mmCIF file of N, CA and C in Angstrom:
data_model
loop_
_atom_site.group_PDB
_atom_site.id
_atom_site.type_symbol
_atom_site.label_atom_id
_atom_site.label_comp_id
_atom_site.label_asym_id
_atom_site.label_seq_id
_atom_site.Cartn_x
_atom_site.Cartn_y
_atom_site.Cartn_z
ATOM 1 N N UNK A 1 4.529 15.499 -0.383
ATOM 2 C CA UNK A 1 3.388 14.921 0.283
ATOM 3 C C UNK A 1 2.938 15.873 1.376
ATOM 4 N N UNK A 2 1.632 15.961 1.570
ATOM 5 C CA UNK A 2 1.087 16.853 2.579
ATOM 6 C C UNK A 2 1.316 16.280 3.971
ATOM 7 N N UNK A 3 1.339 17.159 4.954
ATOM 8 C CA UNK A 3 1.547 16.736 6.336
ATOM 9 C C UNK A 3 0.490 15.750 6.806
ATOM 10 N N UNK A 4 -0.823 15.974 6.529
ATOM 11 C CA UNK A 4 -1.801 14.980 6.974
ATOM 12 C C UNK A 4 -1.518 13.580 6.420
ATOM 13 N N UNK A 5 -1.093 13.480 5.174
ATOM 14 C CA UNK A 5 -0.779 12.172 4.602
ATOM 15 C C UNK A 5 0.442 11.567 5.288
ATOM 16 N N UNK A 6 1.444 12.385 5.558
ATOM 17 C CA UNK A 6 2.662 11.888 6.192
ATOM 18 C C UNK A 6 2.389 11.318 7.577
ATOM 19 N N UNK A 7 1.444 11.903 8.292
ATOM 20 C CA UNK A 7 1.142 11.462 9.657
ATOM 21 C C UNK A 7 0.052 10.396 9.703
ATOM 22 N N UNK A 8 -0.537 10.103 8.575
ATOM 23 C CA UNK A 8 -1.669 9.172 8.556
ATOM 24 C C UNK A 8 -1.197 7.724 8.552
ATOM 25 N N UNK A 9 -2.169 6.850 8.701
ATOM 26 C CA UNK A 9 -1.917 5.414 8.715
ATOM 27 C C UNK A 9 -2.771 4.781 7.619
ATOM 28 N N UNK A 10 -2.180 4.537 6.442
ATOM 29 C CA UNK A 10 -2.957 3.968 5.337
ATOM 30 C C UNK A 10 -3.439 2.550 5.648
ATOM 31 N N UNK A 11 -4.643 2.245 5.185
ATOM 32 C CA UNK A 11 -5.238 0.919 5.391
ATOM 33 C C UNK A 11 -6.004 0.523 4.140
ATOM 34 N N UNK A 12 -6.123 -0.763 3.923
ATOM 35 C CA UNK A 12 -6.932 -1.265 2.813
ATOM 36 C C UNK A 12 -8.350 -0.743 3.006
ATOM 37 N N UNK A 13 -8.919 -0.200 1.955
ATOM 38 C CA UNK A 13 -10.245 0.415 2.036
ATOM 39 C C UNK A 13 -11.322 -0.609 2.371
ATOM 40 N N UNK A 14 -12.357 -0.113 3.022
ATOM 41 C CA UNK A 14 -13.516 -0.948 3.354
ATOM 42 C C UNK A 14 -14.080 -1.550 2.062
ATOM 43 N N UNK A 15 -14.382 -2.825 2.076
ATOM 44 C CA UNK A 15 -14.916 -3.493 0.894
ATOM 45 C C UNK A 15 -13.856 -4.090 -0.011
ATOM 46 N N UNK A 16 -12.592 -3.847 0.297
ATOM 47 C CA UNK A 16 -11.476 -4.399 -0.474
ATOM 48 C C UNK A 16 -10.786 -5.478 0.359
ATOM 49 N N UNK A 17 -10.162 -6.416 -0.323
ATOM 50 C CA UNK A 17 -9.381 -7.441 0.371
ATOM 51 C C UNK A 17 -8.107 -7.692 -0.419
ATOM 52 N N UNK A 18 -6.991 -7.643 0.270
ATOM 53 C CA UNK A 18 -5.695 -7.932 -0.340
ATOM 54 C C UNK A 18 -5.326 -9.368 -0.009
ATOM 55 N N UNK A 19 -4.915 -10.112 -1.030
ATOM 56 C CA UNK A 19 -4.457 -11.479 -0.770
ATOM 57 C C UNK A 19 -3.431 -11.888 -1.816
ATOM 58 N N UNK A 20 -2.613 -12.879 -1.444
ATOM 59 C CA UNK A 20 -1.656 -13.468 -2.373
ATOM 60 C C UNK A 20 -2.402 -14.498 -3.208
ATOM 61 N N UNK A 21 -2.253 -14.416 -4.507
ATOM 62 C CA UNK A 21 -2.899 -15.357 -5.425
ATOM 63 C C UNK A 21 -1.798 -16.203 -6.056
ATOM 64 N N UNK A 22 -1.630 -17.424 -5.566
ATOM 65 C CA UNK A 22 -0.549 -18.296 -6.030
ATOM 66 C C UNK A 22 -0.634 -18.568 -7.527
ATOM 67 N N UNK A 23 -1.833 -18.738 -8.047
ATOM 68 C CA UNK A 23 -1.996 -19.033 -9.475
ATOM 69 C C UNK A 23 -1.457 -17.899 -10.347
ATOM 70 N N UNK A 24 -1.543 -16.666 -9.849
ATOM 71 C CA UNK A 24 -1.052 -15.518 -10.616
ATOM 72 C C UNK A 24 0.323 -15.067 -10.144
ATOM 73 N N UNK A 25 0.821 -15.702 -9.083
ATOM 74 C CA UNK A 25 2.106 -15.343 -8.488
ATOM 75 C C UNK A 25 2.179 -13.854 -8.209
ATOM 76 N N UNK A 26 1.107 -13.325 -7.617
ATOM 77 C CA UNK A 26 1.035 -11.891 -7.339
ATOM 78 C C UNK A 26 0.003 -11.619 -6.256
ATOM 79 N N UNK A 27 0.166 -10.466 -5.609
ATOM 80 C CA UNK A 27 -0.894 -9.982 -4.733
ATOM 81 C C UNK A 27 -2.020 -9.468 -5.622
ATOM 82 N N UNK A 28 -3.239 -9.682 -5.172
ATOM 83 C CA UNK A 28 -4.405 -9.139 -5.867
ATOM 84 C C UNK A 28 -5.257 -8.392 -4.859
ATOM 85 N N UNK A 29 -5.943 -7.402 -5.354
ATOM 86 C CA UNK A 29 -6.875 -6.629 -4.552
ATOM 87 C C UNK A 29 -8.266 -6.990 -5.034
ATOM 88 N N UNK A 30 -9.036 -7.615 -4.159
ATOM 89 C CA UNK A 30 -10.374 -8.075 -4.517
ATOM 90 C C UNK A 30 -11.414 -7.086 -4.020
ATOM 91 N N UNK A 31 -12.438 -6.870 -4.830
ATOM 92 C CA UNK A 31 -13.563 -6.019 -4.447
ATOM 93 C C UNK A 31 -14.801 -6.595 -5.113
ATOM 94 N N UNK A 32 -15.999 -6.181 -4.688
ATOM 95 C CA UNK A 32 -17.213 -6.838 -5.190
ATOM 96 C C UNK A 32 -17.333 -6.901 -6.710
ATOM 97 N N UNK A 33 -16.855 -5.887 -7.411
ATOM 98 C CA UNK A 33 -17.008 -5.847 -8.866
ATOM 99 C C UNK A 33 -15.873 -6.519 -9.625
ATOM 100 N N UNK A 34 -14.814 -6.927 -8.929
ATOM 101 C CA UNK A 34 -13.710 -7.513 -9.670
ATOM 102 C C UNK A 34 -12.438 -7.658 -8.867
ATOM 103 N N UNK A 35 -11.319 -7.534 -9.580
ATOM 104 C CA UNK A 35 -10.014 -7.788 -9.003
ATOM 105 C C UNK A 35 -8.974 -6.943 -9.720
ATOM 106 N N UNK A 36 -7.960 -6.501 -8.973
ATOM 107 C CA UNK A 36 -6.816 -5.805 -9.540
ATOM 108 C C UNK A 36 -5.581 -6.632 -9.217
ATOM 109 N N UNK A 37 -4.833 -7.017 -10.239
ATOM 110 C CA UNK A 37 -3.573 -7.726 -10.031
ATOM 111 C C UNK A 37 -2.492 -6.673 -9.823
ATOM 112 N N UNK A 38 -1.769 -6.775 -8.719
ATOM 113 C CA UNK A 38 -0.743 -5.798 -8.376
ATOM 114 C C UNK A 38 0.638 -6.297 -8.779
ATOM 115 N N UNK A 39 1.491 -5.375 -9.203
ATOM 116 C CA UNK A 39 2.874 -5.771 -9.465
ATOM 117 C C UNK A 39 3.587 -5.967 -8.127
ATOM 118 N N UNK A 40 4.807 -6.426 -8.167
ATOM 119 C CA UNK A 40 5.536 -6.739 -6.941
ATOM 120 C C UNK A 40 5.687 -5.575 -5.989
ATOM 121 N N UNK A 41 6.030 -4.406 -6.515
ATOM 122 C CA UNK A 41 6.200 -3.225 -5.667
ATOM 123 C C UNK A 41 4.890 -2.815 -5.019
ATOM 124 N N UNK A 42 3.830 -2.803 -5.805
ATOM 125 C CA UNK A 42 2.518 -2.423 -5.275
ATOM 126 C C UNK A 42 2.070 -3.406 -4.198
ATOM 127 N N UNK A 43 2.284 -4.689 -4.424
ATOM 128 C CA UNK A 43 1.923 -5.689 -3.428
ATOM 129 C C UNK A 43 2.707 -5.521 -2.136
ATOM 130 N N UNK A 44 3.999 -5.211 -2.266
ATOM 131 C CA UNK A 44 4.836 -5.011 -1.079
ATOM 132 C C UNK A 44 4.358 -3.810 -0.270
ATOM 133 N N UNK A 45 3.990 -2.743 -0.949
ATOM 134 C CA UNK A 45 3.497 -1.550 -0.253
ATOM 135 C C UNK A 45 2.134 -1.825 0.369
ATOM 136 N N UNK A 46 1.211 -2.348 -0.431
ATOM 137 C CA UNK A 46 -0.153 -2.570 0.060
ATOM 138 C C UNK A 46 -0.179 -3.540 1.239
ATOM 139 N N UNK A 47 0.690 -4.529 1.235
ATOM 140 C CA UNK A 47 0.687 -5.506 2.331
ATOM 141 C C UNK A 47 1.113 -4.885 3.656
ATOM 142 N N UNK A 48 1.734 -3.730 3.604
ATOM 143 C CA UNK A 48 2.154 -3.035 4.820
ATOM 144 C C UNK A 48 1.149 -1.968 5.263
ATOM 145 N N UNK A 49 0.134 -1.730 4.469
ATOM 146 C CA UNK A 49 -0.881 -0.717 4.790
ATOM 147 C C UNK A 49 -1.940 -1.356 5.680
ATOM 148 N N UNK A 50 -1.633 -1.408 6.968
ATOM 149 C CA UNK A 50 -2.476 -2.128 7.928
ATOM 150 C C UNK A 50 -3.293 -1.217 8.835
ATOM 151 N N UNK A 51 -3.204 0.102 8.627
ATOM 152 C CA UNK A 51 -3.936 1.030 9.478
ATOM 153 C C UNK A 51 -3.261 1.282 10.808
ATOM 154 N N UNK A 52 -2.123 0.643 11.031
ATOM 155 C CA UNK A 52 -1.371 0.808 12.272
ATOM 156 C C UNK A 52 -0.089 1.588 12.005
ATOM 157 N N UNK A 53 0.620 1.215 10.950
ATOM 158 C CA UNK A 53 1.896 1.858 10.621
ATOM 159 C C UNK A 53 1.679 3.181 9.896
ATOM 160 N N UNK A 54 2.522 4.155 10.220
ATOM 161 C CA UNK A 54 2.507 5.421 9.492
ATOM 162 C C UNK A 54 3.219 5.231 8.160
ATOM 163 N N UNK A 55 3.064 6.204 7.295
ATOM 164 C CA UNK A 55 3.744 6.148 6.004
ATOM 165 C C UNK A 55 5.255 6.059 6.198
ATOM 166 N N UNK A 56 5.799 6.810 7.151
ATOM 167 C CA UNK A 56 7.239 6.759 7.423
ATOM 168 C C UNK A 56 7.664 5.364 7.873
ATOM 169 N N UNK A 57 6.849 4.712 8.676
ATOM 170 C CA UNK A 57 7.171 3.355 9.130
ATOM 171 C C UNK A 57 7.109 2.356 7.980
ATOM 172 N N UNK A 58 6.164 2.548 7.074
ATOM 173 C CA UNK A 58 6.065 1.680 5.897
ATOM 174 C C UNK A 58 7.310 1.829 5.032
ATOM 175 N N UNK A 59 7.721 3.072 4.785
ATOM 176 C CA UNK A 59 8.922 3.327 3.981
ATOM 177 C C UNK A 59 10.140 2.696 4.651
ATOM 178 N N UNK A 60 10.298 2.910 5.949
ATOM 179 C CA UNK A 60 11.452 2.357 6.670
ATOM 180 C C UNK A 60 11.470 0.829 6.596
ATOM 181 N N UNK A 61 10.309 0.205 6.736
ATOM 182 C CA UNK A 61 10.234 -1.258 6.667
ATOM 183 C C UNK A 61 10.609 -1.763 5.275
ATOM 184 N N UNK A 62 10.125 -1.099 4.242
ATOM 185 C CA UNK A 62 10.470 -1.494 2.873
ATOM 186 C C UNK A 62 11.965 -1.334 2.619
ATOM 187 N N UNK A 63 12.530 -0.202 3.042
ATOM 188 C CA UNK A 63 13.962 0.029 2.834
ATOM 189 C C UNK A 63 14.794 -1.012 3.576
ATOM 190 N N UNK A 64 14.380 -1.352 4.778
ATOM 191 C CA UNK A 64 15.084 -2.377 5.562
ATOM 192 C C UNK A 64 14.946 -3.746 4.891
ATOM 193 N N UNK A 65 13.749 -4.085 4.457
ATOM 194 C CA UNK A 65 13.501 -5.399 3.848
ATOM 195 C C UNK A 65 14.276 -5.607 2.557
ATOM 196 N N UNK A 66 14.386 -4.540 1.765
ATOM 197 C CA UNK A 66 15.041 -4.659 0.461
ATOM 198 C C UNK A 66 16.485 -4.168 0.465
ATOM 199 N N UNK A 67 16.960 -3.664 1.605
ATOM 200 C CA UNK A 67 18.339 -3.224 1.720
ATOM 201 C C UNK A 67 18.675 -2.039 0.834
ATOM 202 N N UNK A 68 17.719 -1.128 0.682
ATOM 203 C CA UNK A 68 17.927 0.066 -0.138
ATOM 204 C C UNK A 68 17.454 1.294 0.635
ATOM 205 N N UNK A 69 17.803 2.455 0.115
ATOM 206 C CA UNK A 69 17.306 3.713 0.671
ATOM 207 C C UNK A 69 16.696 4.526 -0.460
ATOM 208 N N UNK A 70 16.017 5.595 -0.094
ATOM 209 C CA UNK A 70 15.476 6.499 -1.102
ATOM 210 C C UNK A 70 14.142 6.081 -1.697
ATOM 211 N N UNK A 71 13.371 5.261 -0.994
ATOM 212 C CA UNK A 71 12.082 4.802 -1.525
ATOM 213 C C UNK A 71 10.917 5.747 -1.212
ATOM 214 N N UNK A 72 11.151 6.743 -0.388
ATOM 215 C CA UNK A 72 10.058 7.599 0.092
ATOM 216 C C UNK A 72 9.206 8.175 -1.037
ATOM 217 N N UNK A 73 9.818 8.761 -2.037
ATOM 218 C CA UNK A 73 9.067 9.381 -3.131
ATOM 219 C C UNK A 73 8.210 8.387 -3.895
ATOM 220 N N UNK A 74 8.762 7.225 -4.187
ATOM 221 C CA UNK A 74 8.003 6.201 -4.917
ATOM 222 C C UNK A 74 6.845 5.657 -4.086
ATOM 223 N N UNK A 75 7.084 5.443 -2.801
ATOM 224 C CA UNK A 75 6.022 4.924 -1.935
ATOM 225 C C UNK A 75 4.914 5.961 -1.794
ATOM 226 N N UNK A 76 5.289 7.220 -1.581
ATOM 227 C CA UNK A 76 4.290 8.292 -1.487
ATOM 228 C C UNK A 76 3.457 8.378 -2.757
ATOM 229 N N UNK A 77 4.113 8.308 -3.904
ATOM 230 C CA UNK A 77 3.393 8.400 -5.183
ATOM 231 C C UNK A 77 2.405 7.244 -5.324
ATOM 232 N N UNK A 78 2.816 6.042 -4.940
ATOM 233 C CA UNK A 78 1.895 4.910 -5.040
ATOM 234 C C UNK A 78 0.732 5.059 -4.064
ATOM 235 N N UNK A 79 1.014 5.484 -2.840
ATOM 236 C CA UNK A 79 -0.055 5.667 -1.844
ATOM 237 C C UNK A 79 -1.066 6.688 -2.358
ATOM 238 N N UNK A 80 -0.587 7.778 -2.938
ATOM 239 C CA UNK A 80 -1.498 8.791 -3.486
ATOM 240 C C UNK A 80 -2.345 8.209 -4.620
ATOM 241 N N UNK A 81 -1.748 7.407 -5.486
ATOM 242 C CA UNK A 81 -2.499 6.741 -6.556
ATOM 243 C C UNK A 81 -3.550 5.797 -5.966
ATOM 244 N N UNK A 82 -3.154 4.998 -4.989
ATOM 245 C CA UNK A 82 -4.079 4.043 -4.370
ATOM 246 C C UNK A 82 -5.232 4.758 -3.667
ATOM 247 N N UNK A 83 -4.963 5.925 -3.104
ATOM 248 C CA UNK A 83 -6.042 6.713 -2.489
ATOM 249 C C UNK A 83 -7.014 7.210 -3.555
ATOM 250 N N UNK A 84 -6.480 7.691 -4.672
ATOM 251 C CA UNK A 84 -7.349 8.159 -5.769
ATOM 252 C C UNK A 84 -8.195 7.017 -6.327
ATOM 253 N N UNK A 85 -7.628 5.830 -6.383
ATOM 254 C CA UNK A 85 -8.350 4.661 -6.886
ATOM 255 C C UNK A 85 -9.307 4.081 -5.840
ATOM 256 N N UNK A 86 -9.232 4.603 -4.627
ATOM 257 C CA UNK A 86 -10.044 4.135 -3.488
ATOM 258 C C UNK A 86 -9.687 2.712 -3.056
ATOM 259 N N UNK A 87 -8.425 2.354 -3.275
ATOM 260 C CA UNK A 87 -7.926 1.070 -2.788
ATOM 261 C C UNK A 87 -7.546 1.179 -1.318
ATOM 262 N N UNK A 88 -7.130 2.382 -0.923
ATOM 263 C CA UNK A 88 -6.701 2.652 0.447
ATOM 264 C C UNK A 88 -7.557 3.750 1.047
ATOM 265 N N UNK A 89 -7.574 3.779 2.368
ATOM 266 C CA UNK A 89 -8.165 4.888 3.106
ATOM 267 C C UNK A 89 -7.173 5.271 4.195
ATOM 268 N N UNK A 90 -7.284 6.495 4.676
ATOM 269 C CA UNK A 90 -6.365 6.972 5.708
ATOM 270 C C UNK A 90 -7.032 6.904 7.068
ATOM 271 N N UNK A 91 -6.263 6.454 8.024
ATOM 272 C CA UNK A 91 -6.737 6.434 9.409
ATOM 273 C C UNK A 91 -5.878 7.399 10.209
ATOM 274 N N UNK A 92 -6.492 8.067 11.178
ATOM 275 C CA UNK A 92 -5.718 9.049 11.980
ATOM 276 C C UNK A 92 -4.681 8.377 12.866
#
């Protein structure tokens, strides 16, 4: 991961809304043209992308919450995918 991404604070992109959808038992990402149903891991990551926490803080929180280590690579890969899909934006 590049240094700017490591120091950035990912946030849900403008025009998108993340919410828990009880009927689907999953987090969904809503946007004007539709909806994306997220799997459990994606929902856990996206729910922490608040524009305040750095990527390192998000990884640490996930590792603490799930009692595991070594999530950095997977979280980075998902964040990069979400940026390409324009689900997330980076804040300084």
